[in-house]
CSV table of C-alpha atoms and ligand atoms in Angstrom, one decimal:
chain,number,residue,atom,x,y,z
A,1,MET,CA,-12.1,14.1,-11.6
A,2,LEU,CA,-13.4,12.6,-14.7
A,3,SER,CA,-16.4,10.7,-13.3
A,4,ARG,CA,-16.7,11.7,-9.7
A,5,GLY,CA,-20.2,11.5,-8.5
A,6,CYS,CA,-20.2,7.8,-8.3
A,7,ALA,CA,-23.0,6.4,-6.2
A,8,ILE,CA,-24.4,2.9,-6.2
A,9,VAL,CA,-27.3,2.2,-3.9
A,10,GLN,CA,-26.4,-1.0,-2.0
A,11,PRO,CA,-29.9,-2.2,-1.1
A,12,GLY,CA,-30.3,-3.7,2.3
A,13,ARG,CA,-26.6,-3.5,3.3
A,14,SER,CA,-25.7,-2.2,6.7
A,15,ARG,CA,-23.3,0.6,7.2
A,16,LYS,CA,-22.7,-0.3,10.8
A,17,ALA,CA,-20.5,-3.2,9.7
A,18,GLY,CA,-17.3,-1.1,10.1
A,19,LEU,CA,-15.0,0.0,7.3
A,20,ASP,CA,-13.0,-3.2,7.0
A,21,GLU,CA,-15.5,-5.8,7.9
A,22,ARG,CA,-16.1,-8.1,5.0
A,23,ALA,CA,-19.2,-10.1,5.5
A,24,LYS,CA,-19.8,-13.3,3.5
A,25,ILE,CA,-16.3,-13.9,2.4
A,26,LYS,CA,-16.5,-17.3,0.8
A,27,ASP,CA,-13.4,-18.8,2.3
A,28,PRO,CA,-11.5,-16.6,4.8
A,29,MET,CA,-9.1,-19.4,5.7
A,30,ARG,CA,-7.4,-19.3,2.3
A,31,HIS,CA,-5.5,-16.1,1.9
A,32,ASP,CA,-6.3,-13.9,-1.1
A,33,LEU,CA,-3.2,-14.1,-3.3
A,34,ALA,CA,-4.3,-11.1,-5.4
A,35,GLU,CA,-4.0,-9.0,-2.3
A,36,MET,CA,-0.3,-9.8,-1.8
A,37,GLU,CA,2.8,-7.9,-2.9
A,38,LEU,CA,5.5,-10.0,-4.5
A,39,PRO,CA,7.8,-10.0,-1.4
A,40,GLU,CA,4.9,-11.2,0.7
A,41,LEU,CA,4.1,-13.9,-1.7
A,42,GLU,CA,7.7,-15.1,-1.9
A,43,GLN,CA,7.8,-15.2,1.9
A,44,ALA,CA,4.6,-17.1,2.1
A,45,LEU,CA,5.8,-19.7,-0.3
A,46,GLU,CA,9.1,-20.1,1.4
A,47,ALA,CA,7.2,-20.6,4.7
A,48,MET,CA,5.3,-23.4,3.0
A,49,GLY,CA,8.6,-25.0,2.0
A,50,HIS,CA,8.5,-24.0,-1.7
A,51,ALA,CA,11.2,-22.1,-3.6
A,52,ARG,CA,10.9,-18.3,-3.6
A,53,PHE,CA,10.9,-18.0,-7.4
A,54,HIS,CA,7.5,-19.7,-7.5
A,55,GLY,CA,6.2,-16.5,-6.0
A,56,ARG,CA,7.3,-14.6,-9.0
A,57,GLN,CA,5.8,-17.1,-11.3
A,58,LEU,CA,2.5,-16.9,-9.5
A,59,PHE,CA,2.6,-13.1,-9.4
A,60,GLN,CA,3.1,-13.1,-13.2
A,61,TRP,CA,0.3,-15.5,-13.8
A,62,VAL,CA,-2.2,-13.4,-11.9
A,63,HIS,CA,-1.2,-9.8,-12.6
A,64,LYS,CA,0.6,-10.0,-16.0
A,65,ARG,CA,-1.3,-12.8,-17.7
A,66,GLY,CA,-4.7,-12.4,-15.9
A,67,VAL,CA,-4.9,-16.2,-15.1
A,68,VAL,CA,-6.8,-16.9,-11.8
A,69,ASP,CA,-7.2,-20.6,-11.9
A,70,PHE,CA,-4.2,-22.5,-10.4
A,71,ALA,CA,-4.9,-25.4,-12.8
A,72,ASP,CA,-4.0,-23.2,-15.8
A,73,MET,CA,-0.6,-22.2,-14.4
A,74,THR,CA,1.2,-24.7,-16.5
A,75,ASP,CA,4.8,-24.0,-15.5
A,76,LEU,CA,4.0,-25.0,-11.9
A,77,GLY,CA,4.1,-28.7,-11.0
A,78,ARG,CA,0.8,-30.5,-10.3
A,79,ASP,CA,1.5,-31.0,-6.6
A,80,LEU,CA,2.5,-27.4,-6.1
A,81,ARG,CA,-0.7,-26.2,-7.9
A,82,SER,CA,-2.9,-28.4,-5.7
A,83,GLY,CA,-1.0,-27.2,-2.6
A,84,LEU,CA,-1.5,-23.6,-3.6
A,85,ALA,CA,-5.2,-24.1,-4.3
A,86,ALA,CA,-5.6,-25.5,-0.7
A,87,SER,CA,-3.8,-22.5,0.8
A,88,PHE,CA,-4.8,-19.5,-1.4
A,89,ARG,CA,-7.7,-18.1,-3.3
A,90,ILE,CA,-7.4,-15.5,-6.0
A,91,VAL,CA,-10.2,-13.0,-5.6
A,92,THR,CA,-11.3,-10.9,-8.6
A,93,PRO,CA,-14.2,-8.5,-8.7
A,94,GLU,CA,-17.1,-10.1,-10.6
A,95,LEU,CA,-18.4,-8.3,-13.6
A,96,VAL,CA,-22.2,-7.7,-13.2
A,97,ARG,CA,-22.8,-5.3,-16.0
A,98,LYS,CA,-21.0,-3.4,-18.7
A,99,GLU,CA,-22.3,-0.4,-20.6
A,100,THR,CA,-20.7,1.3,-23.6
A,101,SER,CA,-21.4,4.9,-24.5
A,102,SER,CA,-21.5,6.1,-28.1
A,103,ASP,CA,-18.2,8.0,-27.3
A,104,GLY,CA,-16.5,4.8,-26.3
A,105,THR,CA,-16.6,5.3,-22.6
A,106,VAL,CA,-17.4,1.9,-20.9
A,107,LYS,CA,-18.8,1.6,-17.4
A,108,PHE,CA,-18.3,-1.6,-15.4
A,109,LEU,CA,-20.5,-2.5,-12.5
A,110,LEU,CA,-18.5,-4.9,-10.3
A,111,ARG,CA,-19.6,-7.1,-7.4
A,112,LEU,CA,-17.1,-7.7,-4.6
A,113,GLU,CA,-16.7,-10.9,-2.7
A,114,ASP,CA,-19.1,-9.7,0.1
A,115,GLY,CA,-21.7,-8.6,-2.4
A,116,GLN,CA,-21.0,-4.9,-2.3
A,117,LEU,CA,-21.1,-3.1,-5.7
A,118,ILE,CA,-18.6,-0.6,-7.1
A,119,GLU,CA,-18.0,0.9,-10.5
A,120,SER,CA,-14.9,1.3,-12.7
A,121,VAL,CA,-14.9,3.3,-15.9
A,122,PHE,CA,-12.8,3.1,-19.1
A,123,ILE,CA,-12.4,6.4,-20.8
A,124,PRO,CA,-10.7,6.2,-24.2
A,125,ASP,CA,-8.4,8.8,-25.8
A,126,THR,CA,-8.0,11.3,-23.0
A,127,PRO,CA,-5.5,11.5,-24.8
A,128,ALA,CA,-4.4,8.1,-23.5
A,129,ASN,CA,-6.7,5.3,-22.5
A,130,THR,CA,-7.7,5.8,-18.9
A,131,PHE,CA,-9.1,3.5,-16.2
A,132,CYS,CA,-11.0,5.3,-13.4
A,133,LEU,CA,-11.0,3.2,-10.3
A,134,SER,CA,-12.9,3.2,-7.0
A,135,THR,CA,-11.1,3.1,-3.7
A,136,GLN,CA,-14.0,2.7,-1.2
A,137,VAL,CA,-17.6,1.5,-1.2
A,138,GLY,CA,-19.4,4.9,-0.7
A,139,CYS,CA,-17.5,7.9,0.7
A,140,ALA,CA,-17.4,9.7,4.0
A,141,MET,CA,-16.6,13.1,2.5
A,142,LYS,CA,-20.2,14.2,1.7
A,143,CYS,CA,-19.4,16.7,-1.1
A,144,GLY,CA,-22.5,18.5,-1.9
A,145,PHE,CA,-22.6,17.9,-5.6
A,146,CYS,CA,-21.8,14.1,-5.4
A,147,LEU,CA,-24.1,11.1,-5.3
A,148,THR,CA,-21.5,8.9,-3.6
A,149,GLY,CA,-21.2,11.5,-0.9
A,150,LYS,CA,-24.9,10.9,-0.1
A,151,MET,CA,-24.3,7.2,0.4
A,152,GLY,CA,-21.9,7.7,3.3
A,153,ILE,CA,-19.0,5.3,3.7
A,154,ILE,CA,-19.8,1.6,3.7
A,155,ARG,CA,-16.3,0.2,3.7
A,156,ASN,CA,-12.8,0.6,2.4
A,157,LEU,CA,-11.7,-1.5,-0.6
A,158,THR,CA,-8.7,-3.8,0.0
A,159,ALA,CA,-5.6,-3.4,-2.1
A,160,GLY,CA,-6.6,-6.5,-4.0
A,161,GLU,CA,-10.0,-5.1,-4.8
A,162,ILE,CA,-8.4,-1.8,-6.1
A,163,ALA,CA,-5.8,-3.5,-8.2
A,164,GLY,CA,-8.4,-6.2,-9.2
A,165,GLN,CA,-10.5,-3.6,-11.0
A,166,VAL,CA,-7.5,-3.1,-13.4
A,167,ARG,CA,-7.3,-6.8,-13.9
A,168,VAL,CA,-11.0,-7.0,-14.8
A,169,LEU,CA,-10.8,-4.0,-17.2
A,170,VAL,CA,-7.7,-5.3,-18.9
A,171,ARG,CA,-9.4,-8.6,-19.4
A,172,GLU,CA,-12.7,-7.3,-20.6
A,173,LEU,CA,-11.1,-4.7,-22.9
A,174,HIS,CA,-8.4,-7.0,-24.2
A,175,MET,CA,-5.7,-4.6,-23.1
A,176,LEU,CA,-3.1,-6.9,-21.7
A,177,GLN,CA,-0.5,-5.6,-24.0
A,178,ALA,CA,-1.8,-2.0,-24.1
A,179,ARG,CA,-0.7,1.1,-22.2
A,180,PHE,CA,-3.2,2.9,-20.1
A,181,ASN,CA,-3.4,5.6,-17.4
A,182,ILE,CA,-5.1,5.2,-14.1
A,183,VAL,CA,-7.1,7.8,-12.2
A,184,LEU,CA,-8.2,7.2,-8.6
A,185,MET,CA,-11.4,9.3,-9.1
A,186,GLY,CA,-14.2,6.8,-8.8
A,187,MET,CA,-16.1,6.1,-5.6
A,188,GLY,CA,-14.3,7.1,-2.5
A,189,GLU,CA,-11.6,9.4,-1.2
A,190,PRO,CA,-8.2,7.6,-1.8
A,191,LEU,CA,-6.4,9.3,1.0
A,192,HIS,CA,-9.1,8.1,3.4
A,193,ASN,CA,-8.0,4.5,2.5
A,194,TYR,CA,-4.3,5.3,2.4
A,195,ASP,CA,-2.6,2.0,3.2
A,196,ALA,CA,-4.7,-0.1,0.8
A,197,VAL,CA,-4.4,2.5,-2.0
A,198,MET,CA,-0.6,2.7,-1.7
A,199,LYS,CA,-0.3,-1.1,-1.6
A,200,ALA,CA,-2.5,-1.4,-4.7
A,201,LEU,CA,-0.2,1.0,-6.5
A,202,ARG,CA,2.8,-1.0,-5.5
A,203,ILE,CA,1.1,-4.2,-6.8
A,204,LEU,CA,0.2,-2.5,-10.1
A,205,ALA,CA,3.7,-1.0,-10.5
A,206,ASP,CA,5.6,-4.3,-10.0
A,207,GLU,CA,7.7,-5.1,-13.0
A,208,HIS,CA,6.6,-8.8,-12.8
A,209,GLY,CA,2.9,-7.7,-13.0
A,210,LEU,CA,1.3,-5.0,-15.1
A,211,ALA,CA,4.3,-2.6,-14.5
A,212,VAL,CA,2.1,0.5,-14.4
A,213,ASN,CA,4.5,3.4,-14.0
A,214,PRO,CA,3.3,5.7,-11.1
A,215,ARG,CA,3.7,8.6,-13.5
A,216,ARG,CA,0.7,7.1,-15.4
A,217,VAL,CA,-1.4,7.2,-12.2
A,218,THR,CA,-3.3,10.2,-10.8
A,219,LEU,CA,-4.6,10.3,-7.3
A,220,SER,CA,-7.4,12.8,-6.7
A,221,THR,CA,-8.2,14.0,-3.2
A,222,VAL,CA,-10.3,16.6,-1.5
A,223,GLY,CA,-7.3,17.1,0.9
A,224,VAL,CA,-7.1,14.7,3.8
A,225,LEU,CA,-4.0,16.7,5.0
A,226,PRO,CA,-2.2,14.3,7.2
A,227,ASN,CA,-2.2,11.7,4.5
A,228,LEU,CA,-1.4,14.3,1.8
A,229,GLU,CA,1.8,14.9,3.8
A,230,ARG,CA,2.5,11.2,3.9
A,231,LEU,CA,2.0,10.9,0.2
A,232,ALA,CA,4.7,13.6,-0.3
A,233,THR,CA,7.2,11.1,1.2
A,234,GLU,CA,6.3,8.0,-0.8
A,235,PRO,CA,8.9,6.4,-3.0
A,236,LEU,CA,6.2,5.5,-5.6
A,237,MET,CA,4.4,8.7,-6.0
A,238,PRO,CA,1.4,9.2,-8.3
A,239,ASN,CA,0.5,12.5,-9.9
A,240,LEU,CA,-1.6,14.6,-7.6
A,241,ALA,CA,-5.0,16.2,-8.4
A,242,ILE,CA,-6.8,18.3,-5.8
A,243,SER,CA,-10.6,18.5,-5.8
A,244,LEU,CA,-10.8,22.2,-5.0
A,245,HIS,CA,-14.2,23.3,-6.3
A,246,ALA,CA,-14.4,26.6,-4.4
A,247,THR,CA,-12.4,29.8,-4.0
A,248,THR,CA,-13.4,30.9,-0.5
A,249,GLU,CA,-13.4,29.1,2.9
A,250,GLU,CA,-17.2,29.6,3.2
A,251,GLN,CA,-18.0,28.3,-0.2
A,252,ARG,CA,-15.7,25.3,0.3
A,253,ASP,CA,-17.1,24.5,3.7
A,254,LEU,CA,-20.5,24.1,2.0
A,255,LEU,CA,-19.4,22.2,-1.1
A,256,VAL,CA,-16.5,20.1,0.4
A,257,PRO,CA,-17.3,19.7,4.1
A,258,ILE,CA,-13.8,18.3,5.0
A,259,ASN,CA,-12.7,21.9,4.5
A,260,ARG,CA,-14.2,22.7,7.9
A,261,LYS,CA,-11.4,20.4,9.3
A,262,TYR,CA,-8.6,21.1,6.8
A,263,GLY,CA,-9.2,24.5,5.4
A,264,LEU,CA,-8.5,25.9,1.9
A,265,LYS,CA,-5.4,27.9,3.1
A,266,GLU,CA,-3.8,24.9,4.9
A,267,LEU,CA,-4.5,22.7,1.8
A,268,LEU,CA,-2.9,25.2,-0.6
A,269,ASP,CA,0.1,25.6,1.7
A,270,ALA,CA,0.5,21.8,1.7
A,271,CYS,CA,0.3,21.9,-2.1
A,272,ARG,CA,3.1,24.5,-2.1
A,273,ARG,CA,5.3,22.1,-0.1
A,274,PHE,CA,4.4,19.1,-2.2
A,275,PRO,CA,7.4,17.7,-4.2
A,276,VAL,CA,6.3,18.3,-7.8
A,277,LYS,CA,8.9,17.1,-10.3
A,278,ARG,CA,10.2,19.3,-13.0
A,279,ARG,CA,7.8,19.7,-15.9
A,280,GLU,CA,4.9,18.3,-13.8
A,281,ARG,CA,2.1,20.1,-12.1
A,282,ILE,CA,-0.7,19.6,-9.6
A,283,THR,CA,-4.1,19.4,-11.2
A,284,PHE,CA,-6.8,21.5,-9.5
A,285,GLU,CA,-10.2,20.1,-10.3
A,286,TYR,CA,-13.0,22.6,-10.2
A,287,VAL,CA,-16.6,21.4,-10.6
A,288,MET,CA,-18.6,24.3,-12.1
A,289,LEU,CA,-22.0,24.9,-10.5
A,290,LYS,CA,-24.3,27.5,-12.0
A,291,ASP,CA,-24.5,30.7,-9.9
A,292,VAL,CA,-22.5,29.1,-7.1
A,293,ASN,CA,-18.8,29.1,-8.0
A,294,ASP,CA,-18.8,30.1,-11.6
A,295,SER,CA,-18.5,34.0,-11.5
A,296,ASP,CA,-15.7,36.1,-13.0
A,297,GLU,CA,-14.6,37.0,-9.5
A,298,ASP,CA,-14.3,33.2,-8.7
A,299,ALA,CA,-12.1,32.8,-11.7
A,300,ARG,CA,-9.8,35.7,-10.7
A,301,ARG,CA,-9.7,34.5,-7.1
A,302,LEU,CA,-8.8,31.0,-8.2
A,303,VAL,CA,-5.8,32.3,-10.0
A,304,ARG,CA,-4.7,34.3,-7.0
A,305,LEU,CA,-5.1,31.2,-4.7
A,306,LEU,CA,-2.9,29.1,-7.0
A,307,HIS,CA,-0.1,31.7,-7.0
A,308,GLY,CA,3.3,30.0,-6.2
A,309,ILE,CA,2.0,26.5,-7.1
A,310,LYS,CA,3.0,24.6,-10.2
A,311,ALA,CA,-0.7,24.2,-11.1
A,312,LYS,CA,-3.1,23.5,-13.9
A,313,VAL,CA,-6.8,23.8,-13.7
A,314,ASN,CA,-9.4,21.3,-14.9
A,315,LEU,CA,-12.9,22.7,-15.1
A,316,LEU,CA,-15.6,20.2,-14.8
A,317,PRO,CA,-19.1,21.5,-15.7
A,318,LEU,CA,-21.5,19.6,-13.5
A,319,ASN,CA,-23.0,16.4,-14.8
A,320,GLU,CA,-26.5,17.0,-13.5
A,321,ALA,CA,-28.2,14.1,-11.7
A,322,ALA,CA,-31.4,13.5,-9.8
A,323,GLY,CA,-30.7,14.3,-6.1
A,324,ILE,CA,-28.0,16.8,-6.8
A,325,PRO,CA,-29.3,20.3,-6.0
A,326,TYR,CA,-27.1,22.2,-8.5
A,327,GLU,CA,-27.2,23.0,-12.1
A,328,ARG,CA,-24.6,23.0,-14.9
A,329,PRO,CA,-23.6,26.4,-16.1
A,330,SER,CA,-24.0,27.4,-19.8
A,331,ASP,CA,-21.1,26.7,-22.1
A,332,ALA,CA,-20.6,30.4,-22.5
A,333,ARG,CA,-20.2,30.9,-18.8
A,334,VAL,CA,-17.7,28.0,-18.6
A,335,ASN,CA,-15.7,29.4,-21.6
A,336,ARG,CA,-15.7,32.9,-20.0
A,337,PHE,CA,-14.4,31.4,-16.7
A,338,ALA,CA,-11.7,29.4,-18.6
A,339,SER,CA,-10.5,32.4,-20.5
A,340,ILE,CA,-10.1,34.5,-17.4
A,341,VAL,CA,-8.0,31.8,-15.9
A,342,ALA,CA,-5.9,31.3,-19.1
A,343,GLU,CA,-5.4,35.1,-19.6
A,344,ARG,CA,-3.7,35.2,-16.2
A,345,GLY,CA,-1.2,32.5,-17.2
A,346,VAL,CA,-2.6,29.4,-15.7
A,347,THR,CA,-3.1,26.3,-17.9
A,348,VAL,CA,-6.7,25.4,-18.0
A,349,SER,CA,-8.7,22.6,-19.6
A,350,VAL,CA,-12.5,22.0,-19.7
A,351,ARG,CA,-13.6,18.4,-19.4
A,352,LYS,CA,-15.5,17.0,-22.3
A,353,SER,CA,-18.7,15.3,-21.3
A,354,ARG,CA,-18.0,11.6,-21.6
A,355,GLY,CA,-20.6,8.9,-21.6
A,356,ARG,CA,-23.6,11.1,-21.0
A,357,ASP,CA,-25.8,8.5,-22.7
A,358,ILE,CA,-24.9,6.0,-20.0
A,359,ARG,CA,-25.1,8.6,-17.2
A,360,ALA,CA,-21.6,10.1,-17.0
A,361,ALA,CA,-21.6,10.3,-13.2
A,362,CYS,CA,-20.7,6.8,-12.4
A,363,GLY,CA,-23.3,4.9,-10.4
A,364,GLN,CA,-26.0,7.3,-11.5
A,365,LEU,CA,-27.7,4.7,-13.6
A,366,ILE,CA,-27.9,2.3,-10.7
A,367,THR,CA,-28.9,5.0,-8.2
A,368,GLU,CA,-31.7,6.1,-10.4
A,369,SER,CA,-33.0,2.7,-11.2
A,370,THR,CA,-32.8,1.3,-7.7
A,371,ARG,CA,-34.7,4.2,-6.2
A,372,GLN,CA,-37.9,3.3,-7.9
A,373,GLN,CA,-37.6,-0.5,-7.7
A,374,SER,CA,-38.3,-3.1,-5.1
A,375,PRO,CA,-35.3,-5.3,-4.1
A,376,GLY,CA,-36.8,-8.1,-6.3
A,377,GLN,CA,-37.0,-5.8,-9.3
A,378,ARG,CA,-33.5,-4.6,-8.7
A,379,LEU,CA,-32.2,-8.2,-8.6
A,380,ALA,CA,-34.2,-9.1,-11.7
A,381,SER,CA,-32.9,-6.1,-13.6
A,382,LEU,CA,-29.3,-6.9,-12.7
A,383,ILE,CA,-29.8,-10.5,-13.8
A,384,ALA,CA,-31.4,-9.5,-17.0
A,385,THR,CA,-28.7,-7.1,-18.0
A,386,SER,CA,-25.7,-9.0,-16.8
B,401,SF4,S1,-14.6,12.9,-2.1
B,401,SF4,FE1,-16.4,14.0,-2.5
B,401,SF4,S2,-16.6,14.0,-4.7
B,401,SF4,FE2,-15.2,12.4,-4.2
B,401,SF4,S3,-16.5,10.5,-4.0
B,401,SF4,FE3,-16.3,11.4,-2.0
B,401,SF4,S4,-18.1,12.7,-1.7
B,401,SF4,FE4,-17.8,12.3,-3.9
């Protein structure tokens, strides 16, 4: 959980629209090609009377080379290109704003086809370069320390929109040839949008596209248990991170409300059953909140809870933000907590604060600025900074 706490105020947008309704799609008659896995694309081309191998060429243009204009796909005949343009569109999130921190972290504000806003974050040298992606607009989980949780859920992202964030970051950061990791830790709960997330991972993993090895992908979840069990059976399985954040049922009921449905004990039992490969571990993320979950006893209880799990702990001192009713513990308290965990044989790391000068909790900048502004001012500021 590198930059959890994403929240973007979506002024004037209705939440009643339903999770998958996508208002204002520019041309719903033409299928979004960026949303299709390679076999789907090959079948679609075949059905149109074209050779299957053109599907692979198209997939490479879009995902491997980042080309989204059919006219630029020079190894396809002119007639084919115009036929494709009549049948398909290639939807890519639109870059609205990019902010670079003094530590190299870059936040991207992206506008989706229906006008909704999401954020993606580039975090350099962690130790690899990492892309933090959103999986939903808003989030239904309502974690008590998270700005996104306060938004509620607006809608799920499509697989094309999830994978499309990578295409935008690769293009903007000139990283077409570079290796990078992906963490699904931006806005949203990935296991609450299971099918689209898994489809996006298959699109990203395809050898004819960006070929992102699932071992370079980490999915972070608060523990939507039925879908965690499904994840355990996936052929393309990302690394798993559990947003734990508490060491008692009562504490977790308050901080991570889904715990009232799928409790801490059930979650940890599911983790014990989860197929973790040799030399790999499940990461347990623990946001540290002053005088709430940062005591010595919490540290000792955390170690006891993780007994029998191939686990490592990532401590995340809270990134304080307006609207979040918790404080960040002192560095001394964080270090003391970490040393208690480490002394008992559990690997532990403490997140470095990244991008604090651009508001590390993604979406925080927009949340803060939109609160005080009229819709006209918000629009003007977005135009001025885009
Ligand atoms: S799961 Fe919790 S921490 Fe993650 S985005 Fe949703 S509300 Fe925030």
